[in-house]
Amino acid sequence: MKLTVVGCSGSFPSAGSACSSYLVEADGFRLLLDMGNGALGELQRHVGLYDLDAIFLSHLHADHCIDMCAYFVVRYYRFDGGRPASIPVYGPEGTEQRLTTAHADTPSDHAMGEVFDFHTLKSGSFEIGPFSVRTEKLRHPVDTFGIRVEHNGRSLTYSGDTGTCDALAELAEGTDLFLCEASFIHGKEDIPDLHLNGREAGEYAANAGAGRLVLTHIPPWTDAERNLSDAREVYEGPVELAVPGAAYEV
C-alpha cells in the first residue's frame, strides 16, 4: 500500500496545509480518507479528479468532509465526457443529508446520491476494492469512525478524531503504520471525548506495538514540535509529523 498525505491541518487549514485528507493506493485502486477544507485542490497534485475509486469520511465536521461539496460540483456538472459513474462514499448516518445541506443549492434533494453511492458506516469489517477494512466508532462529539486498512498482510490505521477509548487501541493493535491525531498539548488541554495529545498518541502506538507513528490533525495554533517530543517520550519506534505530500510505503 502507498499512503500519501494530501492535507493534515487540524480544525482549519494552515498557511501550508489543507485539512485532513489521505490517499491510500494499492493494485491501481485509490481510496481517499476524508476530504476537509482545501483538500480537493491539493488532491489534484496526486491524482486526477475522476480517478478516485472510493471515499471514506470519518465524520461530518467540516475539516474532514466539506470539500465533498466542491467534489459534487466536479462530478455532477462535468460536461467533457459526461457525468462519471457514482463513486462509493462511506460515512456516518446522515452523510447525504449533511452534504446536501452544506451545499445548499443542489438541483434536487437527491442530487448528491446521483454521483455519490452512500454507504452508512457501522463498526465492523468489510471490503473496499482490494482492501480489507475494519471500522470502529470512537469518541467525539459527533458519530466518528476510525479505520484500519489491510492489504497483502500489511496494515495502516487512521484514528480520525477521537478522545481516549478502548476501541482505538483495538483498531491499532499491531498495525504497521498508525496515522493518529494529536490536536491537544499534554498538560494544557484536557477535554474528555474530543481529541488526543501527542503523549496519548505515543502511548497508543506503544501499547499497540505499531511499527510507525505519524502524528496528524495538529491545529495551526498548536506547537507541533512539542507534540512530537511528547510522543517520543513514550514511544520508541519511528515517529514523525504528517506533512502535505509525504508518502509512505506500507
mmCIF file of C-alpha atoms in Angstrom:
data_model
loop_
_atom_site.group_PDB
_atom_site.id
_atom_site.type_symbol
_atom_site.label_atom_id
_atom_site.label_comp_id
_atom_site.label_asym_id
_atom_site.label_seq_id
_atom_site.Cartn_x
_atom_site.Cartn_y
_atom_site.Cartn_z
ATOM 1 C CA MET A 1 0.000 0.000 0.000
ATOM 2 C CA LYS A 2 1.005 3.599 -0.513
ATOM 3 C CA LEU A 3 -0.216 6.360 1.796
ATOM 4 C CA THR A 4 0.029 9.987 0.668
ATOM 5 C CA VAL A 5 -0.751 12.905 2.964
ATOM 6 C CA VAL A 6 -2.968 15.297 0.990
ATOM 7 C CA GLY A 7 -3.779 17.577 3.937
ATOM 8 C CA CYS A 8 -3.134 17.273 7.650
ATOM 9 C CA SER A 9 -4.040 20.535 9.393
ATOM 10 C CA GLY A 10 -6.465 20.213 12.290
ATOM 11 C CA SER A 11 -9.689 22.224 12.692
ATOM 12 C CA PHE A 12 -8.902 24.726 9.910
ATOM 13 C CA PRO A 13 -6.351 24.973 7.083
ATOM 14 C CA SER A 14 -2.912 26.339 7.887
ATOM 15 C CA ALA A 15 -0.857 28.525 5.567
ATOM 16 C CA GLY A 16 0.912 25.377 4.402
ATOM 17 C CA SER A 17 -1.683 22.617 4.562
ATOM 18 C CA ALA A 18 -5.262 21.747 3.767
ATOM 19 C CA CYS A 19 -7.311 19.953 6.385
ATOM 20 C CA SER A 20 -7.460 16.194 6.811
ATOM 21 C CA SER A 21 -7.231 14.079 3.668
ATOM 22 C CA TYR A 22 -5.150 10.977 2.971
ATOM 23 C CA LEU A 23 -4.824 8.923 -0.206
ATOM 24 C CA VAL A 24 -4.362 5.151 0.072
ATOM 25 C CA GLU A 25 -3.432 3.204 -3.069
ATOM 26 C CA ALA A 26 -2.910 -0.462 -3.942
ATOM 27 C CA ASP A 27 -3.376 -2.527 -7.111
ATOM 28 C CA GLY A 28 -4.426 0.600 -9.014
ATOM 29 C CA PHE A 29 -7.291 1.310 -6.567
ATOM 30 C CA ARG A 30 -7.444 4.728 -4.887
ATOM 31 C CA LEU A 31 -9.227 5.187 -1.568
ATOM 32 C CA LEU A 32 -9.423 8.665 -0.044
ATOM 33 C CA LEU A 33 -9.710 9.023 3.716
ATOM 34 C CA ASP A 34 -11.532 12.309 4.424
ATOM 35 C CA MET A 35 -11.811 15.456 2.296
ATOM 36 C CA GLY A 36 -11.555 18.502 4.565
ATOM 37 C CA ASN A 37 -11.201 22.201 3.780
ATOM 38 C CA GLY A 38 -8.826 22.772 0.853
ATOM 39 C CA ALA A 39 -8.221 19.087 0.199
ATOM 40 C CA LEU A 40 -9.708 18.946 -3.300
ATOM 41 C CA GLY A 41 -7.177 21.423 -4.654
ATOM 42 C CA GLU A 42 -4.240 19.580 -3.092
ATOM 43 C CA LEU A 43 -5.602 16.212 -4.197
ATOM 44 C CA GLN A 44 -5.096 17.191 -7.825
ATOM 45 C CA ARG A 45 -1.331 17.225 -7.228
ATOM 46 C CA HIS A 46 -1.524 13.472 -6.716
ATOM 47 C CA VAL A 47 -4.441 12.084 -8.713
ATOM 48 C CA GLY A 48 -6.899 13.108 -11.432
ATOM 49 C CA LEU A 49 -10.280 14.478 -10.438
ATOM 50 C CA TYR A 50 -12.089 11.405 -11.725
ATOM 51 C CA ASP A 51 -9.540 8.779 -10.700
ATOM 52 C CA LEU A 52 -10.703 8.127 -7.137
ATOM 53 C CA ASP A 53 -12.401 4.762 -6.591
ATOM 54 C CA ALA A 54 -13.902 5.226 -3.106
ATOM 55 C CA ILE A 55 -14.081 7.761 -0.279
ATOM 56 C CA PHE A 56 -14.208 7.224 3.485
ATOM 57 C CA LEU A 57 -15.457 10.073 5.688
ATOM 58 C CA SER A 58 -14.553 9.560 9.325
ATOM 59 C CA HIS A 59 -17.117 12.112 10.500
ATOM 60 C CA LEU A 60 -19.105 15.145 9.419
ATOM 61 C CA HIS A 61 -17.144 18.054 10.861
ATOM 62 C CA ALA A 62 -16.184 20.472 8.117
ATOM 63 C CA ASP A 63 -12.440 19.922 8.433
ATOM 64 C CA HIS A 64 -12.983 16.305 7.382
ATOM 65 C CA CYS A 65 -15.753 16.467 4.789
ATOM 66 C CA ILE A 66 -16.611 19.944 3.479
ATOM 67 C CA ASP A 67 -14.702 19.703 0.188
ATOM 68 C CA MET A 68 -17.133 16.949 -0.781
ATOM 69 C CA CYS A 69 -19.443 19.817 -1.743
ATOM 70 C CA ALA A 70 -16.913 21.034 -4.286
ATOM 71 C CA TYR A 71 -16.331 17.463 -5.428
ATOM 72 C CA PHE A 72 -20.078 17.132 -6.015
ATOM 73 C CA VAL A 73 -19.836 20.032 -8.466
ATOM 74 C CA VAL A 74 -16.881 18.361 -10.209
ATOM 75 C CA ARG A 75 -18.802 15.125 -10.744
ATOM 76 C CA TYR A 76 -22.379 16.356 -11.214
ATOM 77 C CA TYR A 77 -21.709 19.129 -13.706
ATOM 78 C CA ARG A 78 -18.928 17.504 -15.712
ATOM 79 C CA PHE A 79 -19.563 18.258 -19.375
ATOM 80 C CA ASP A 80 -16.400 16.898 -21.009
ATOM 81 C CA GLY A 81 -17.045 13.177 -21.366
ATOM 82 C CA GLY A 82 -20.336 13.190 -19.494
ATOM 83 C CA ARG A 83 -21.118 12.582 -15.857
ATOM 84 C CA PRO A 84 -18.957 9.805 -14.354
ATOM 85 C CA ALA A 85 -20.411 6.768 -12.636
ATOM 86 C CA SER A 86 -21.270 7.236 -8.970
ATOM 87 C CA ILE A 87 -18.438 6.644 -6.528
ATOM 88 C CA PRO A 88 -18.858 4.760 -3.227
ATOM 89 C CA VAL A 89 -18.798 7.079 -0.202
ATOM 90 C CA TYR A 90 -18.640 5.527 3.274
ATOM 91 C CA GLY A 91 -19.729 7.890 6.025
ATOM 92 C CA PRO A 92 -21.721 8.140 9.255
ATOM 93 C CA GLU A 93 -25.500 8.099 9.230
ATOM 94 C CA GLY A 94 -26.856 11.299 7.683
ATOM 95 C CA THR A 95 -23.889 11.966 5.396
ATOM 96 C CA GLU A 96 -26.006 12.596 2.293
ATOM 97 C CA GLN A 97 -28.311 14.997 4.122
ATOM 98 C CA ARG A 98 -25.414 16.850 5.751
ATOM 99 C CA LEU A 99 -23.610 17.406 2.454
ATOM 100 C CA THR A 100 -26.832 18.437 0.709
ATOM 101 C CA THR A 101 -27.494 20.999 3.436
ATOM 102 C CA ALA A 102 -23.926 22.277 3.328
ATOM 103 C CA HIS A 103 -24.045 22.745 -0.432
ATOM 104 C CA ALA A 104 -27.427 24.482 -0.062
ATOM 105 C CA ASP A 105 -28.236 24.659 -3.777
ATOM 106 C CA THR A 106 -28.353 21.162 -5.233
ATOM 107 C CA PRO A 107 -30.723 20.660 -8.177
ATOM 108 C CA SER A 108 -32.802 18.270 -6.057
ATOM 109 C CA ASP A 109 -32.805 16.694 -2.610
ATOM 110 C CA HIS A 110 -31.346 13.543 -4.168
ATOM 111 C CA ALA A 111 -28.729 15.069 -6.481
ATOM 112 C CA MET A 112 -25.848 14.083 -4.194
ATOM 113 C CA GLY A 113 -26.977 10.474 -4.500
ATOM 114 C CA GLU A 114 -26.693 10.662 -8.287
ATOM 115 C CA VAL A 115 -22.907 10.966 -8.137
ATOM 116 C CA PHE A 116 -22.124 9.514 -4.694
ATOM 117 C CA ASP A 117 -23.167 5.977 -3.722
ATOM 118 C CA PHE A 118 -23.600 6.473 0.023
ATOM 119 C CA HIS A 119 -22.931 3.652 2.497
ATOM 120 C CA THR A 120 -23.650 4.130 6.208
ATOM 121 C CA LEU A 121 -20.741 3.240 8.476
ATOM 122 C CA LYS A 122 -21.104 0.919 11.402
ATOM 123 C CA SER A 123 -18.424 -0.791 13.487
ATOM 124 C CA GLY A 124 -17.323 -3.919 11.657
ATOM 125 C CA SER A 125 -15.255 -5.427 8.846
ATOM 126 C CA PHE A 126 -15.882 -5.297 5.100
ATOM 127 C CA GLU A 127 -14.114 -4.901 1.752
ATOM 128 C CA ILE A 128 -13.405 -1.725 -0.211
ATOM 129 C CA GLY A 129 -11.815 -2.658 -3.528
ATOM 130 C CA PRO A 130 -8.658 -4.697 -2.782
ATOM 131 C CA PHE A 131 -8.623 -3.552 0.849
ATOM 132 C CA SER A 132 -9.946 -5.370 3.876
ATOM 133 C CA VAL A 133 -11.110 -2.680 6.272
ATOM 134 C CA ARG A 134 -12.304 -2.561 9.832
ATOM 135 C CA THR A 135 -14.096 0.444 11.276
ATOM 136 C CA GLU A 136 -14.803 1.271 14.896
ATOM 137 C CA LYS A 137 -16.918 4.027 16.413
ATOM 138 C CA LEU A 138 -14.652 6.242 18.512
ATOM 139 C CA ARG A 139 -15.142 9.142 20.966
ATOM 140 C CA HIS A 140 -16.013 12.573 19.560
ATOM 141 C CA PRO A 141 -19.000 14.957 19.865
ATOM 142 C CA VAL A 142 -20.459 13.560 16.625
ATOM 143 C CA ASP A 143 -20.518 9.998 15.270
ATOM 144 C CA THR A 144 -16.903 9.299 14.326
ATOM 145 C CA PHE A 145 -15.168 6.220 12.953
ATOM 146 C CA GLY A 146 -11.552 5.176 12.865
ATOM 147 C CA ILE A 147 -10.437 2.806 10.131
ATOM 148 C CA ARG A 148 -7.880 0.049 9.738
ATOM 149 C CA VAL A 149 -6.934 -0.748 6.130
ATOM 150 C CA GLU A 150 -5.205 -4.048 5.291
ATOM 151 C CA HIS A 151 -3.675 -5.346 2.067
ATOM 152 C CA ASN A 152 -1.289 -8.243 1.441
ATOM 153 C CA GLY A 153 -0.606 -8.727 5.129
ATOM 154 C CA ARG A 154 0.205 -5.068 5.800
ATOM 155 C CA SER A 155 -1.947 -2.551 7.653
ATOM 156 C CA LEU A 156 -2.428 1.112 8.370
ATOM 157 C CA THR A 157 -4.752 2.600 10.946
ATOM 158 C CA TYR A 158 -6.247 6.094 10.824
ATOM 159 C CA SER A 159 -7.707 7.478 14.022
ATOM 160 C CA GLY A 160 -9.916 10.191 12.582
ATOM 161 C CA ASP A 161 -10.740 12.495 15.513
ATOM 162 C CA THR A 162 -11.164 10.908 18.924
ATOM 163 C CA GLY A 163 -10.696 11.141 22.622
ATOM 164 C CA THR A 164 -9.235 8.225 24.554
ATOM 165 C CA CYS A 165 -11.133 4.940 24.157
ATOM 166 C CA ASP A 166 -10.550 1.193 24.078
ATOM 167 C CA ALA A 167 -11.813 0.921 20.505
ATOM 168 C CA LEU A 168 -8.853 2.929 19.202
ATOM 169 C CA ALA A 169 -6.411 0.611 20.961
ATOM 170 C CA GLU A 170 -8.097 -2.418 19.401
ATOM 171 C CA LEU A 171 -8.062 -0.853 15.942
ATOM 172 C CA ALA A 172 -4.352 -0.021 16.118
ATOM 173 C CA GLU A 173 -3.150 -3.333 17.585
ATOM 174 C CA GLY A 174 -0.051 -4.476 15.667
ATOM 175 C CA THR A 175 -0.589 -2.018 12.827
ATOM 176 C CA ASP A 176 2.358 -1.240 10.558
ATOM 177 C CA LEU A 177 1.584 2.486 10.307
ATOM 178 C CA PHE A 178 -0.532 4.423 12.776
ATOM 179 C CA LEU A 179 -1.811 7.764 11.457
ATOM 180 C CA CYS A 180 -3.026 9.314 14.684
ATOM 181 C CA GLU A 181 -4.462 12.678 15.563
ATOM 182 C CA ALA A 182 -2.648 14.814 18.151
ATOM 183 C CA SER A 183 -4.666 18.001 18.412
ATOM 184 C CA PHE A 184 -4.048 18.884 22.043
ATOM 185 C CA ILE A 185 -0.939 19.605 24.116
ATOM 186 C CA HIS A 186 -0.238 17.371 27.104
ATOM 187 C CA GLY A 187 -0.847 19.300 30.330
ATOM 188 C CA LYS A 188 -2.651 22.159 28.606
ATOM 189 C CA GLU A 189 -5.956 20.904 27.190
ATOM 190 C CA ASP A 190 -7.894 18.142 28.888
ATOM 191 C CA ILE A 191 -11.363 17.834 27.382
ATOM 192 C CA PRO A 192 -12.839 14.303 27.517
ATOM 193 C CA ASP A 193 -14.113 12.616 24.355
ATOM 194 C CA LEU A 194 -12.756 15.256 21.989
ATOM 195 C CA HIS A 195 -9.099 14.901 20.938
ATOM 196 C CA LEU A 196 -5.775 13.289 21.842
ATOM 197 C CA ASN A 197 -2.495 14.977 22.655
ATOM 198 C CA GLY A 198 0.959 13.953 21.446
ATOM 199 C CA ARG A 199 1.748 11.906 24.539
ATOM 200 C CA GLU A 200 -1.521 9.986 24.319
ATOM 201 C CA ALA A 201 -0.919 9.239 20.634
ATOM 202 C CA GLY A 202 2.516 7.917 21.569
ATOM 203 C CA GLU A 203 1.073 5.771 24.340
ATOM 204 C CA TYR A 204 -1.482 4.232 21.986
ATOM 205 C CA ALA A 205 1.261 3.487 19.431
ATOM 206 C CA ALA A 206 3.500 1.940 22.086
ATOM 207 C CA ASN A 207 0.780 -0.206 23.632
ATOM 208 C CA ALA A 208 -0.387 -1.351 20.196
ATOM 209 C CA GLY A 209 3.117 -2.277 19.058
ATOM 210 C CA ALA A 210 2.677 -0.075 15.993
ATOM 211 C CA GLY A 211 5.540 -0.126 13.518
ATOM 212 C CA ARG A 212 5.479 3.616 12.809
ATOM 213 C CA LEU A 213 3.586 6.605 14.201
ATOM 214 C CA VAL A 214 2.643 9.631 12.119
ATOM 215 C CA LEU A 215 1.056 12.499 14.077
ATOM 216 C CA THR A 216 -1.615 14.428 12.235
ATOM 217 C CA HIS A 217 -4.561 16.852 12.677
ATOM 218 C CA ILE A 218 -2.457 19.351 14.624
ATOM 219 C CA PRO A 219 -4.136 22.790 14.503
ATOM 220 C CA PRO A 220 -2.060 25.792 13.388
ATOM 221 C CA TRP A 221 -2.209 27.255 16.917
ATOM 222 C CA THR A 222 -0.731 24.107 18.487
ATOM 223 C CA ASP A 223 3.027 23.545 18.940
ATOM 224 C CA ALA A 224 3.586 20.519 16.701
ATOM 225 C CA GLU A 225 7.187 20.062 17.832
ATOM 226 C CA ARG A 226 6.025 19.848 21.442
ATOM 227 C CA ASN A 227 3.568 17.116 20.491
ATOM 228 C CA LEU A 228 6.283 15.270 18.597
ATOM 229 C CA SER A 229 8.602 15.439 21.609
ATOM 230 C CA ASP A 230 5.848 14.240 23.941
ATOM 231 C CA ALA A 231 5.117 11.254 21.688
ATOM 232 C CA ARG A 232 8.807 10.306 21.560
ATOM 233 C CA GLU A 233 8.974 10.200 25.354
ATOM 234 C CA VAL A 234 6.627 7.220 25.457
ATOM 235 C CA TYR A 235 7.018 5.551 22.043
ATOM 236 C CA GLU A 236 10.383 4.166 20.950
ATOM 237 C CA GLY A 237 9.514 3.453 17.325
ATOM 238 C CA PRO A 238 9.846 5.877 14.412
ATOM 239 C CA VAL A 239 7.544 8.869 14.844
ATOM 240 C CA GLU A 240 7.145 11.999 12.749
ATOM 241 C CA LEU A 241 4.767 14.805 11.924
ATOM 242 C CA ALA A 242 2.497 14.470 8.907
ATOM 243 C CA VAL A 243 3.306 16.988 6.184
ATOM 244 C CA PRO A 244 1.476 17.561 2.888
ATOM 245 C CA GLY A 245 2.887 15.464 0.082
ATOM 246 C CA ALA A 246 4.629 12.968 2.360
ATOM 247 C CA ALA A 247 4.305 9.413 1.035
ATOM 248 C CA TYR A 248 4.747 6.100 2.859
ATOM 249 C CA GLU A 249 5.062 2.580 1.513
ATOM 250 C CA VAL A 250 3.257 0.319 3.961
#
